[in-house]
Amino acid sequence: MDKRANPAPLEDSPQRAAERKQNHIDICKRENVESRSRSHASYFLAPDSLPDFSPEALETSRSFLGESFAWPYLITGMTGGVEEGQRMNESLAQLAERWRIPMGLGSQKLMLKDPSYKRLFDVRRVAPKAFLIGNIGAVSFNYGVSVADVCRMVDDLKLNACAVHLNALQEQIQPEGERNFARVGRALEELVKVSSVPVIVKEVGSGMTAETCRRLFECGISAVDVGGNGGTSWSVIEGKRGDPLTQRLGELFRNWGLSTLESTVECAPVCKAFGGVLARGLVATGGVRDGQQAAVLLAAGAQMCGIGLPFFRAVMQPPVGLSADESLEQEMQFFARSLEIAMYCSGARRIDDLAARLRKRSEL
Ligand SMILES: Cc1cc2nc3c(=O)[nH]c(=O)nc-3n(C[C@H](O)[C@H](O)[C@H](O)COP(=O)(O)O)c2cc1C
């Protein structure tokens, strides 16, 4: 009998990895995969009943990683490596180009293990001008992926930035998880030194403390995505793929970690402290479901808000009578319009004006 409670994970292979991607898509389509966070209710924007400007004067543009975007939204990295994921990524890339917002790809580990999967990630063909962000798991550096591989993957697909995800919880629950994160910080430092594009490090649901954020900026990365709880839970998703023990563990950790808002409040001062010439970015992803929530996160110091599951479901399960692209367009309009309303009704003409409107509920 294995002395550790943590048994050796199942062997992984490109085929198993592709099956896993398909499992993730199927589970995210139909099951309750979200964690719960009530922290968004602890802050709100003070209303302004006399906004002294015309709604046409609202400015929603935002600069991030030295680029200017029309909205403070980012399509967060989701999937790839399967036909269904490719169709989704193509629609998302076209949305990103139309609305002038950045878009992340899902983990590209598959195409590094087997180059025949590359075409399933190549969305540049359909969105030549979109700002595209690559994706790889930090733990992969301990399991055969090299810094040079990641640089090649970015160049091959003409990507504009590279996101490295931190997903310790997901890997512990995942039946074939890569569980050892020791020394990945060193690989990050190395990547930053040689990468031709900015490096973003993203959590995927556990949130981020100020300490972690500081450590990451000390590695030289350009932006963090705090990836807090309150949205898609990878603990739950991996749990649903496993045996009864794995399912129980996945549910146990559904609400693990800091919420997206708590993480943003913790990490924003760190970002400012590391500002200067090389301004560091802060993305708030995890449970962003409308422009009102996004406005609060922006007021709390986020530069951009990442959106995952709402876009995933809009494109994968469009309402009856709408095509996937129409459904996606409608979802984006909802996010855009609800942000404009939150800004106008709190008297914030520009996104930077939102900070002065932030109130903590306990202060009432
Ligand atoms: C179907 C799906 C696949 C995802 N795949 C990846 C991935 O490969 N790499 C990654 O960094 N994050 C991945 N994510 C996580 C998202 O980037 C994001 O952190 C998470 O979904 C939280 O945002 P949400 O609550 O708006 O969904 C995925 C999310 C979804 C829904």
Short mmCIF file of N, CA and C in Angstrom, two decimals, residues 173-340:
data_model
loop_
_atom_site.label_atom_id
_atom_site.label_comp_id
_atom_site.label_asym_id
_atom_site.label_seq_id
_atom_site.Cartn_x
_atom_site.Cartn_y
_atom_site.Cartn_z
N ILE A 173 -6.38 17.75 -7.58
CA ILE A 173 -7.65 17.00 -7.68
C ILE A 173 -7.68 16.17 -8.97
N GLN A 174 -7.09 16.68 -10.04
CA GLN A 174 -7.17 16.02 -11.36
C GLN A 174 -6.59 14.60 -11.31
N PRO A 175 -7.35 13.63 -11.82
CA PRO A 175 -6.86 12.24 -11.74
C PRO A 175 -5.47 12.04 -12.37
N GLU A 176 -5.17 12.76 -13.45
CA GLU A 176 -3.86 12.61 -14.07
C GLU A 176 -3.01 13.87 -13.83
N GLY A 177 -3.28 14.54 -12.68
CA GLY A 177 -2.63 15.84 -12.40
C GLY A 177 -1.12 15.78 -12.29
N GLU A 178 -0.49 16.90 -12.69
CA GLU A 178 0.96 17.08 -12.50
C GLU A 178 1.10 17.88 -11.21
N ARG A 179 1.54 17.24 -10.15
CA ARG A 179 1.28 17.81 -8.83
C ARG A 179 2.43 18.58 -8.19
N ASN A 180 3.62 18.49 -8.76
CA ASN A 180 4.78 19.07 -8.08
C ASN A 180 5.13 20.46 -8.64
N PHE A 181 4.87 21.50 -7.84
CA PHE A 181 5.12 22.88 -8.27
C PHE A 181 6.47 23.42 -7.79
N ALA A 182 7.29 22.58 -7.17
CA ALA A 182 8.56 23.08 -6.62
C ALA A 182 9.40 23.74 -7.73
N ARG A 183 9.95 24.90 -7.43
CA ARG A 183 10.89 25.64 -8.31
C ARG A 183 10.28 26.21 -9.59
N VAL A 184 8.96 26.25 -9.70
CA VAL A 184 8.45 26.82 -10.96
C VAL A 184 8.76 28.32 -11.05
N GLY A 185 8.96 28.95 -9.88
CA GLY A 185 9.31 30.39 -9.88
C GLY A 185 10.59 30.63 -10.68
N ARG A 186 11.53 29.70 -10.57
CA ARG A 186 12.80 29.88 -11.30
C ARG A 186 12.59 29.81 -12.80
N ALA A 187 11.73 28.89 -13.22
CA ALA A 187 11.44 28.78 -14.66
C ALA A 187 10.77 30.06 -15.15
N LEU A 188 9.92 30.64 -14.30
CA LEU A 188 9.27 31.90 -14.70
C LEU A 188 10.30 33.00 -14.91
N GLU A 189 11.25 33.08 -13.98
CA GLU A 189 12.31 34.09 -14.10
C GLU A 189 13.05 33.93 -15.42
N GLU A 190 13.33 32.68 -15.75
CA GLU A 190 14.06 32.38 -16.99
C GLU A 190 13.22 32.77 -18.21
N LEU A 191 11.92 32.44 -18.15
CA LEU A 191 11.03 32.76 -19.27
C LEU A 191 10.98 34.27 -19.51
N VAL A 192 10.85 35.03 -18.41
CA VAL A 192 10.78 36.48 -18.54
C VAL A 192 12.03 37.03 -19.23
N LYS A 193 13.18 36.44 -18.90
CA LYS A 193 14.45 36.93 -19.47
C LYS A 193 14.50 36.76 -20.98
N VAL A 194 13.94 35.66 -21.49
CA VAL A 194 14.13 35.37 -22.92
C VAL A 194 12.88 35.61 -23.78
N SER A 195 11.73 35.83 -23.14
CA SER A 195 10.50 35.96 -23.92
C SER A 195 10.49 37.25 -24.74
N SER A 196 10.00 37.13 -25.97
CA SER A 196 9.93 38.33 -26.83
C SER A 196 8.62 39.08 -26.59
N VAL A 197 7.73 38.52 -25.77
CA VAL A 197 6.43 39.17 -25.49
C VAL A 197 6.24 39.25 -23.97
N PRO A 198 5.33 40.14 -23.51
CA PRO A 198 5.10 40.23 -22.06
C PRO A 198 4.56 38.92 -21.48
N VAL A 199 4.97 38.62 -20.26
CA VAL A 199 4.51 37.41 -19.58
C VAL A 199 3.49 37.79 -18.49
N ILE A 200 2.34 37.11 -18.55
CA ILE A 200 1.29 37.30 -17.54
C ILE A 200 1.23 36.01 -16.73
N VAL A 201 1.06 36.12 -15.43
CA VAL A 201 0.85 34.88 -14.65
C VAL A 201 -0.56 34.92 -14.10
N LYS A 202 -1.31 33.83 -14.31
CA LYS A 202 -2.72 33.82 -13.90
C LYS A 202 -3.03 32.66 -12.97
N GLU A 203 -3.72 32.97 -11.90
CA GLU A 203 -4.32 31.92 -11.07
C GLU A 203 -5.60 31.49 -11.78
N VAL A 204 -6.12 30.32 -11.40
CA VAL A 204 -7.37 29.91 -12.06
C VAL A 204 -8.44 29.53 -11.04
N GLY A 205 -8.61 30.38 -10.02
CA GLY A 205 -9.76 30.16 -9.13
C GLY A 205 -9.46 30.19 -7.64
N SER A 206 -8.17 30.17 -7.26
CA SER A 206 -7.84 30.20 -5.83
C SER A 206 -7.57 31.62 -5.34
N GLY A 207 -7.49 32.58 -6.25
CA GLY A 207 -7.18 33.95 -5.86
C GLY A 207 -5.71 34.13 -5.55
N MET A 208 -5.33 35.36 -5.21
CA MET A 208 -3.91 35.65 -5.02
C MET A 208 -3.70 36.59 -3.84
N THR A 209 -2.73 36.26 -3.02
CA THR A 209 -2.40 37.15 -1.90
C THR A 209 -1.39 38.20 -2.39
N ALA A 210 -1.24 39.26 -1.57
CA ALA A 210 -0.26 40.29 -1.90
C ALA A 210 1.15 39.69 -1.96
N GLU A 211 1.40 38.73 -1.06
CA GLU A 211 2.74 38.10 -1.03
C GLU A 211 3.06 37.38 -2.34
N THR A 212 2.10 36.57 -2.82
CA THR A 212 2.33 35.86 -4.09
C THR A 212 2.53 36.85 -5.21
N CYS A 213 1.69 37.87 -5.21
CA CYS A 213 1.77 38.88 -6.27
C CYS A 213 3.16 39.53 -6.27
N ARG A 214 3.65 39.85 -5.08
CA ARG A 214 4.97 40.48 -4.98
C ARG A 214 6.06 39.53 -5.51
N ARG A 215 5.96 38.25 -5.11
CA ARG A 215 6.95 37.27 -5.58
C ARG A 215 6.96 37.18 -7.10
N LEU A 216 5.76 37.24 -7.67
CA LEU A 216 5.66 37.13 -9.14
C LEU A 216 6.26 38.36 -9.82
N PHE A 217 5.97 39.53 -9.27
CA PHE A 217 6.55 40.74 -9.88
C PHE A 217 8.07 40.75 -9.74
N GLU A 218 8.55 40.17 -8.62
CA GLU A 218 10.02 40.09 -8.45
C GLU A 218 10.64 39.18 -9.51
N CYS A 219 9.84 38.24 -10.03
CA CYS A 219 10.34 37.38 -11.14
C CYS A 219 10.40 38.18 -12.44
N GLY A 220 9.80 39.36 -12.46
CA GLY A 220 9.89 40.23 -13.64
C GLY A 220 8.69 40.16 -14.57
N ILE A 221 7.62 39.48 -14.15
CA ILE A 221 6.47 39.36 -15.06
C ILE A 221 5.78 40.72 -15.26
N SER A 222 5.01 40.83 -16.34
CA SER A 222 4.40 42.12 -16.68
C SER A 222 3.03 42.32 -16.05
N ALA A 223 2.30 41.24 -15.81
CA ALA A 223 0.96 41.39 -15.23
C ALA A 223 0.57 40.12 -14.49
N VAL A 224 -0.29 40.29 -13.48
CA VAL A 224 -0.89 39.12 -12.84
C VAL A 224 -2.38 39.12 -13.13
N ASP A 225 -2.93 37.93 -13.22
CA ASP A 225 -4.38 37.77 -13.21
C ASP A 225 -4.68 37.06 -11.91
N VAL A 226 -5.41 37.74 -11.01
CA VAL A 226 -5.57 37.20 -9.65
C VAL A 226 -6.43 35.94 -9.62
N GLY A 227 -7.21 35.67 -10.66
CA GLY A 227 -7.99 34.43 -10.77
C GLY A 227 -8.63 33.97 -9.47
N GLY A 228 -9.55 34.76 -8.94
CA GLY A 228 -10.13 34.44 -7.63
C GLY A 228 -11.32 33.50 -7.68
N ASN A 229 -11.77 33.09 -6.48
CA ASN A 229 -12.95 32.24 -6.47
C ASN A 229 -14.22 33.09 -6.60
N GLY A 230 -15.31 32.39 -6.85
CA GLY A 230 -16.57 33.08 -7.13
C GLY A 230 -17.03 32.77 -8.55
N GLY A 231 -16.17 32.11 -9.31
CA GLY A 231 -16.52 31.75 -10.70
C GLY A 231 -16.27 30.28 -10.93
N THR A 232 -15.77 29.95 -12.12
CA THR A 232 -15.55 28.55 -12.49
C THR A 232 -14.58 27.88 -11.52
N SER A 233 -14.99 26.75 -10.97
CA SER A 233 -14.15 26.04 -10.00
C SER A 233 -13.54 24.80 -10.64
N TRP A 234 -12.22 24.80 -10.78
CA TRP A 234 -11.52 23.66 -11.37
C TRP A 234 -11.43 22.50 -10.43
N SER A 235 -11.59 22.78 -9.15
CA SER A 235 -11.65 21.69 -8.17
C SER A 235 -12.91 20.86 -8.45
N VAL A 236 -14.03 21.53 -8.63
CA VAL A 236 -15.29 20.83 -8.90
C VAL A 236 -15.22 20.10 -10.24
N ILE A 237 -14.72 20.77 -11.26
CA ILE A 237 -14.70 20.16 -12.61
C ILE A 237 -13.85 18.89 -12.60
N GLU A 238 -12.65 18.97 -12.02
CA GLU A 238 -11.80 17.77 -11.98
C GLU A 238 -12.44 16.70 -11.11
N GLY A 239 -13.08 17.12 -10.02
CA GLY A 239 -13.77 16.17 -9.15
C GLY A 239 -14.78 15.36 -9.93
N LYS A 240 -15.50 16.03 -10.81
CA LYS A 240 -16.56 15.36 -11.57
C LYS A 240 -15.99 14.34 -12.56
N ARG A 241 -14.70 14.44 -12.84
CA ARG A 241 -14.07 13.50 -13.78
C ARG A 241 -13.53 12.25 -13.08
N GLY A 242 -13.59 12.27 -11.74
CA GLY A 242 -12.89 11.19 -11.02
C GLY A 242 -13.80 10.22 -10.30
N ASP A 243 -13.17 9.39 -9.45
CA ASP A 243 -13.91 8.40 -8.66
C ASP A 243 -14.62 9.11 -7.49
N PRO A 244 -15.38 8.38 -6.68
CA PRO A 244 -16.13 9.03 -5.59
C PRO A 244 -15.25 9.84 -4.63
N LEU A 245 -14.04 9.35 -4.32
CA LEU A 245 -13.16 10.12 -3.43
C LEU A 245 -12.76 11.44 -4.08
N THR A 246 -12.42 11.38 -5.36
CA THR A 246 -12.02 12.59 -6.09
C THR A 246 -13.19 13.58 -6.14
N GLN A 247 -14.39 13.06 -6.36
CA GLN A 247 -15.57 13.93 -6.39
C GLN A 247 -15.78 14.64 -5.06
N ARG A 248 -15.59 13.87 -3.99
CA ARG A 248 -15.78 14.44 -2.65
C ARG A 248 -14.75 15.54 -2.38
N LEU A 249 -13.50 15.26 -2.77
CA LEU A 249 -12.44 16.26 -2.58
C LEU A 249 -12.71 17.50 -3.42
N GLY A 250 -13.16 17.28 -4.66
CA GLY A 250 -13.46 18.41 -5.56
C GLY A 250 -14.52 19.32 -4.97
N GLU A 251 -15.56 18.73 -4.39
CA GLU A 251 -16.63 19.53 -3.78
C GLU A 251 -16.12 20.25 -2.53
N LEU A 252 -15.28 19.53 -1.76
CA LEU A 252 -14.76 20.12 -0.52
C LEU A 252 -14.05 21.45 -0.80
N PHE A 253 -13.31 21.49 -1.89
CA PHE A 253 -12.49 22.68 -2.19
C PHE A 253 -13.19 23.66 -3.15
N ARG A 254 -14.51 23.47 -3.35
CA ARG A 254 -15.24 24.33 -4.29
C ARG A 254 -15.00 25.82 -4.00
N ASN A 255 -15.04 26.20 -2.72
CA ASN A 255 -14.94 27.63 -2.38
C ASN A 255 -13.58 28.02 -1.81
N TRP A 256 -12.59 27.23 -2.10
CA TRP A 256 -11.23 27.47 -1.60
C TRP A 256 -10.68 28.82 -2.06
N GLY A 257 -9.93 29.46 -1.15
CA GLY A 257 -9.12 30.61 -1.59
C GLY A 257 -9.76 31.96 -1.38
N LEU A 258 -9.16 32.94 -2.00
CA LEU A 258 -9.64 34.33 -1.91
C LEU A 258 -10.56 34.61 -3.10
N SER A 259 -11.53 35.44 -2.86
CA SER A 259 -12.40 35.82 -3.97
C SER A 259 -11.64 36.77 -4.91
N THR A 260 -12.22 36.98 -6.06
CA THR A 260 -11.59 37.88 -7.04
C THR A 260 -11.50 39.30 -6.47
N LEU A 261 -12.55 39.73 -5.77
CA LEU A 261 -12.52 41.08 -5.22
C LEU A 261 -11.50 41.18 -4.07
N GLU A 262 -11.50 40.18 -3.18
CA GLU A 262 -10.52 40.20 -2.07
C GLU A 262 -9.09 40.23 -2.63
N SER A 263 -8.84 39.41 -3.66
CA SER A 263 -7.50 39.35 -4.26
C SER A 263 -7.13 40.69 -4.89
N THR A 264 -8.10 41.30 -5.56
CA THR A 264 -7.84 42.58 -6.22
C THR A 264 -7.48 43.65 -5.18
N VAL A 265 -8.26 43.67 -4.09
CA VAL A 265 -7.99 44.67 -3.03
C VAL A 265 -6.59 44.44 -2.45
N GLU A 266 -6.19 43.15 -2.28
CA GLU A 266 -4.84 42.84 -1.74
C GLU A 266 -3.72 43.19 -2.72
N CYS A 267 -3.96 42.87 -3.98
CA CYS A 267 -2.84 42.95 -4.94
C CYS A 267 -2.68 44.33 -5.59
N ALA A 268 -3.75 45.13 -5.61
CA ALA A 268 -3.66 46.44 -6.30
C ALA A 268 -2.51 47.30 -5.76
N PRO A 269 -2.35 47.41 -4.43
CA PRO A 269 -1.23 48.25 -3.94
C PRO A 269 0.13 47.69 -4.36
N VAL A 270 0.25 46.36 -4.47
CA VAL A 270 1.53 45.76 -4.89
C VAL A 270 1.83 46.18 -6.33
N CYS A 271 0.80 46.13 -7.16
CA CYS A 271 0.97 46.54 -8.57
C CYS A 271 1.44 47.97 -8.65
N LYS A 272 0.82 48.82 -7.85
CA LYS A 272 1.20 50.25 -7.86
C LYS A 272 2.66 50.39 -7.43
N ALA A 273 3.04 49.65 -6.38
CA ALA A 273 4.41 49.76 -5.86
C ALA A 273 5.43 49.32 -6.91
N PHE A 274 5.05 48.36 -7.77
CA PHE A 274 5.95 47.88 -8.81
C PHE A 274 5.79 48.67 -10.11
N GLY A 275 4.96 49.72 -10.07
CA GLY A 275 4.65 50.51 -11.26
C GLY A 275 5.87 51.08 -11.96
N GLY A 276 6.02 52.37 -11.90
CA GLY A 276 7.18 53.02 -12.50
C GLY A 276 7.17 52.91 -14.02
N VAL A 277 8.36 52.83 -14.58
CA VAL A 277 8.48 52.84 -16.04
C VAL A 277 7.78 51.62 -16.64
N LEU A 278 8.05 50.46 -16.03
CA LEU A 278 7.44 49.22 -16.52
C LEU A 278 6.16 48.97 -15.74
N ALA A 279 5.08 49.67 -16.06
CA ALA A 279 3.85 49.53 -15.28
C ALA A 279 3.39 48.08 -15.28
N ARG A 280 3.03 47.56 -14.11
CA ARG A 280 2.58 46.17 -14.01
C ARG A 280 1.06 46.15 -14.07
N GLY A 281 0.54 45.12 -14.71
CA GLY A 281 -0.90 45.05 -14.90
C GLY A 281 -1.57 44.12 -13.92
N LEU A 282 -2.84 44.39 -13.66
CA LEU A 282 -3.62 43.52 -12.79
C LEU A 282 -4.94 43.18 -13.46
N VAL A 283 -5.15 41.90 -13.67
CA VAL A 283 -6.40 41.44 -14.28
C VAL A 283 -7.22 40.75 -13.19
N ALA A 284 -8.51 41.04 -13.17
CA ALA A 284 -9.40 40.39 -12.20
C ALA A 284 -10.31 39.43 -12.96
N THR A 285 -10.07 38.14 -12.77
CA THR A 285 -10.89 37.12 -13.42
C THR A 285 -11.45 36.20 -12.34
N GLY A 286 -12.61 35.64 -12.64
CA GLY A 286 -13.23 34.69 -11.72
C GLY A 286 -14.57 35.22 -11.25
N GLY A 287 -15.64 34.75 -11.88
CA GLY A 287 -16.98 35.14 -11.43
C GLY A 287 -17.44 36.50 -11.90
N VAL A 288 -16.75 37.10 -12.88
CA VAL A 288 -17.22 38.39 -13.40
C VAL A 288 -18.40 38.08 -14.33
N ARG A 289 -19.57 38.50 -13.93
CA ARG A 289 -20.78 38.09 -14.66
C ARG A 289 -21.56 39.26 -15.26
N ASP A 290 -21.14 40.49 -14.97
CA ASP A 290 -21.80 41.67 -15.56
C ASP A 290 -20.91 42.90 -15.37
N GLY A 291 -21.31 43.98 -16.01
CA GLY A 291 -20.50 45.20 -15.97
C GLY A 291 -20.55 45.92 -14.64
N GLN A 292 -21.57 45.63 -13.84
CA GLN A 292 -21.65 46.26 -12.52
C GLN A 292 -20.54 45.69 -11.62
N GLN A 293 -20.40 44.35 -11.65
CA GLN A 293 -19.31 43.72 -10.88
C GLN A 293 -17.96 44.17 -11.41
N ALA A 294 -17.86 44.24 -12.74
CA ALA A 294 -16.58 44.65 -13.33
C ALA A 294 -16.22 46.06 -12.87
N ALA A 295 -17.22 46.95 -12.81
CA ALA A 295 -16.94 48.34 -12.41
C ALA A 295 -16.37 48.38 -10.99
N VAL A 296 -16.91 47.54 -10.10
CA VAL A 296 -16.40 47.51 -8.72
C VAL A 296 -14.94 47.02 -8.71
N LEU A 297 -14.65 45.99 -9.51
CA LEU A 297 -13.28 45.46 -9.57
C LEU A 297 -12.32 46.50 -10.14
N LEU A 298 -12.78 47.23 -11.14
CA LEU A 298 -11.94 48.27 -11.73
C LEU A 298 -11.70 49.39 -10.71
N ALA A 299 -12.76 49.71 -9.96
CA ALA A 299 -12.63 50.74 -8.91
C ALA A 299 -11.63 50.28 -7.86
N ALA A 300 -11.60 48.96 -7.59
CA ALA A 300 -10.70 48.42 -6.55
C ALA A 300 -9.26 48.28 -7.05
N GLY A 301 -9.01 48.55 -8.32
CA GLY A 301 -7.62 48.57 -8.81
C GLY A 301 -7.31 47.64 -9.96
N ALA A 302 -8.32 46.88 -10.44
CA ALA A 302 -8.04 46.02 -11.60
C ALA A 302 -7.87 46.89 -12.84
N GLN A 303 -6.96 46.45 -13.71
CA GLN A 303 -6.78 47.18 -14.97
C GLN A 303 -7.74 46.64 -16.01
N MET A 304 -7.93 45.31 -15.97
CA MET A 304 -8.82 44.62 -16.89
C MET A 304 -9.61 43.59 -16.11
N CYS A 305 -10.80 43.23 -16.63
CA CYS A 305 -11.58 42.15 -16.02
C CYS A 305 -11.67 41.00 -17.01
N GLY A 306 -11.34 39.80 -16.55
CA GLY A 306 -11.38 38.63 -17.42
C GLY A 306 -12.73 37.93 -17.33
N ILE A 307 -13.20 37.46 -18.48
CA ILE A 307 -14.49 36.77 -18.53
C ILE A 307 -14.30 35.41 -19.18
N GLY A 308 -14.77 34.36 -18.51
CA GLY A 308 -14.65 33.01 -19.04
C GLY A 308 -16.00 32.38 -19.32
N LEU A 309 -16.56 31.75 -18.30
CA LEU A 309 -17.77 30.94 -18.48
C LEU A 309 -18.93 31.64 -19.22
N PRO A 310 -19.20 32.92 -18.98
CA PRO A 310 -20.32 33.54 -19.72
C PRO A 310 -20.10 33.50 -21.24
N PHE A 311 -18.86 33.73 -21.68
CA PHE A 311 -18.59 33.67 -23.13
C PHE A 311 -18.60 32.22 -23.61
N PHE A 312 -18.06 31.34 -22.76
CA PHE A 312 -18.05 29.91 -23.12
C PHE A 312 -19.48 29.45 -23.39
N ARG A 313 -20.38 29.76 -22.45
CA ARG A 313 -21.75 29.27 -22.60
C ARG A 313 -22.48 29.98 -23.74
N ALA A 314 -22.17 31.27 -23.93
CA ALA A 314 -22.84 32.01 -25.02
C ALA A 314 -22.52 31.36 -26.36
N VAL A 315 -21.27 30.94 -26.54
CA VAL A 315 -20.87 30.40 -27.84
C VAL A 315 -21.22 28.92 -27.96
N MET A 316 -21.14 28.20 -26.87
CA MET A 316 -21.38 26.75 -26.93
C MET A 316 -22.87 26.40 -26.85
N GLN A 317 -23.64 27.24 -26.18
CA GLN A 317 -25.07 26.95 -26.04
C GLN A 317 -25.90 28.20 -26.34
N PRO A 318 -25.88 28.64 -27.60
CA PRO A 318 -26.62 29.86 -27.92
C PRO A 318 -28.12 29.68 -27.69
N PRO A 319 -28.82 30.73 -27.27
CA PRO A 319 -30.27 30.61 -27.11
C PRO A 319 -30.92 30.24 -28.45
N VAL A 320 -32.07 29.58 -28.36
CA VAL A 320 -32.76 29.15 -29.59
C VAL A 320 -32.95 30.35 -30.52
N GLY A 321 -32.63 30.16 -31.78
CA GLY A 321 -32.85 31.22 -32.77
C GLY A 321 -31.62 32.09 -33.01
N LEU A 322 -30.58 31.92 -32.19
CA LEU A 322 -29.36 32.72 -32.40
C LEU A 322 -28.20 31.81 -32.81
N SER A 323 -27.36 32.32 -33.71
CA SER A 323 -26.13 31.56 -34.03
C SER A 323 -25.14 31.77 -32.88
N ALA A 324 -24.07 30.97 -32.88
CA ALA A 324 -23.04 31.11 -31.83
C ALA A 324 -22.47 32.53 -31.84
N ASP A 325 -22.22 33.08 -33.04
CA ASP A 325 -21.63 34.41 -33.12
C ASP A 325 -22.61 35.50 -32.67
N GLU A 326 -23.88 35.33 -33.02
CA GLU A 326 -24.89 36.31 -32.56
C GLU A 326 -25.03 36.28 -31.04
N SER A 327 -25.00 35.08 -30.49
CA SER A 327 -25.14 34.92 -29.05
C SER A 327 -23.96 35.56 -28.32
N LEU A 328 -22.77 35.35 -28.87
CA LEU A 328 -21.56 35.94 -28.30
C LEU A 328 -21.63 37.47 -28.36
N GLU A 329 -22.07 37.97 -29.49
CA GLU A 329 -22.19 39.42 -29.67
C GLU A 329 -23.16 40.01 -28.63
N GLN A 330 -24.27 39.29 -28.42
CA GLN A 330 -25.27 39.76 -27.46
C GLN A 330 -24.69 39.77 -26.04
N GLU A 331 -23.91 38.73 -25.71
CA GLU A 331 -23.30 38.67 -24.38
C GLU A 331 -22.33 39.83 -24.18
N MET A 332 -21.55 40.12 -25.22
CA MET A 332 -20.59 41.22 -25.12
C MET A 332 -21.32 42.56 -24.97
N GLN A 333 -22.44 42.68 -25.70
CA GLN A 333 -23.21 43.93 -25.57
C GLN A 333 -23.73 44.10 -24.15
N PHE A 334 -24.13 42.99 -23.54
CA PHE A 334 -24.61 43.04 -22.15
C PHE A 334 -23.49 43.53 -21.23
N PHE A 335 -22.28 42.97 -21.40
CA PHE A 335 -21.15 43.38 -20.56
C PHE A 335 -20.81 44.86 -20.80
N ALA A 336 -20.83 45.26 -22.07
CA ALA A 336 -20.45 46.64 -22.40
C ALA A 336 -21.49 47.63 -21.85
N ARG A 337 -22.74 47.33 -22.11
CA ARG A 337 -23.80 48.26 -21.73
C ARG A 337 -23.94 48.35 -20.20
N SER A 338 -23.82 47.20 -19.52
CA SER A 338 -23.96 47.24 -18.05
C SER A 338 -22.79 48.00 -17.42
N LEU A 339 -21.62 47.94 -18.03
CA LEU A 339 -20.50 48.74 -17.51
C LEU A 339 -20.77 50.23 -17.72
N GLU A 340 -21.26 50.57 -18.91
CA GLU A 340 -21.55 51.99 -19.18
C GLU A 340 -22.57 52.53 -18.19
#
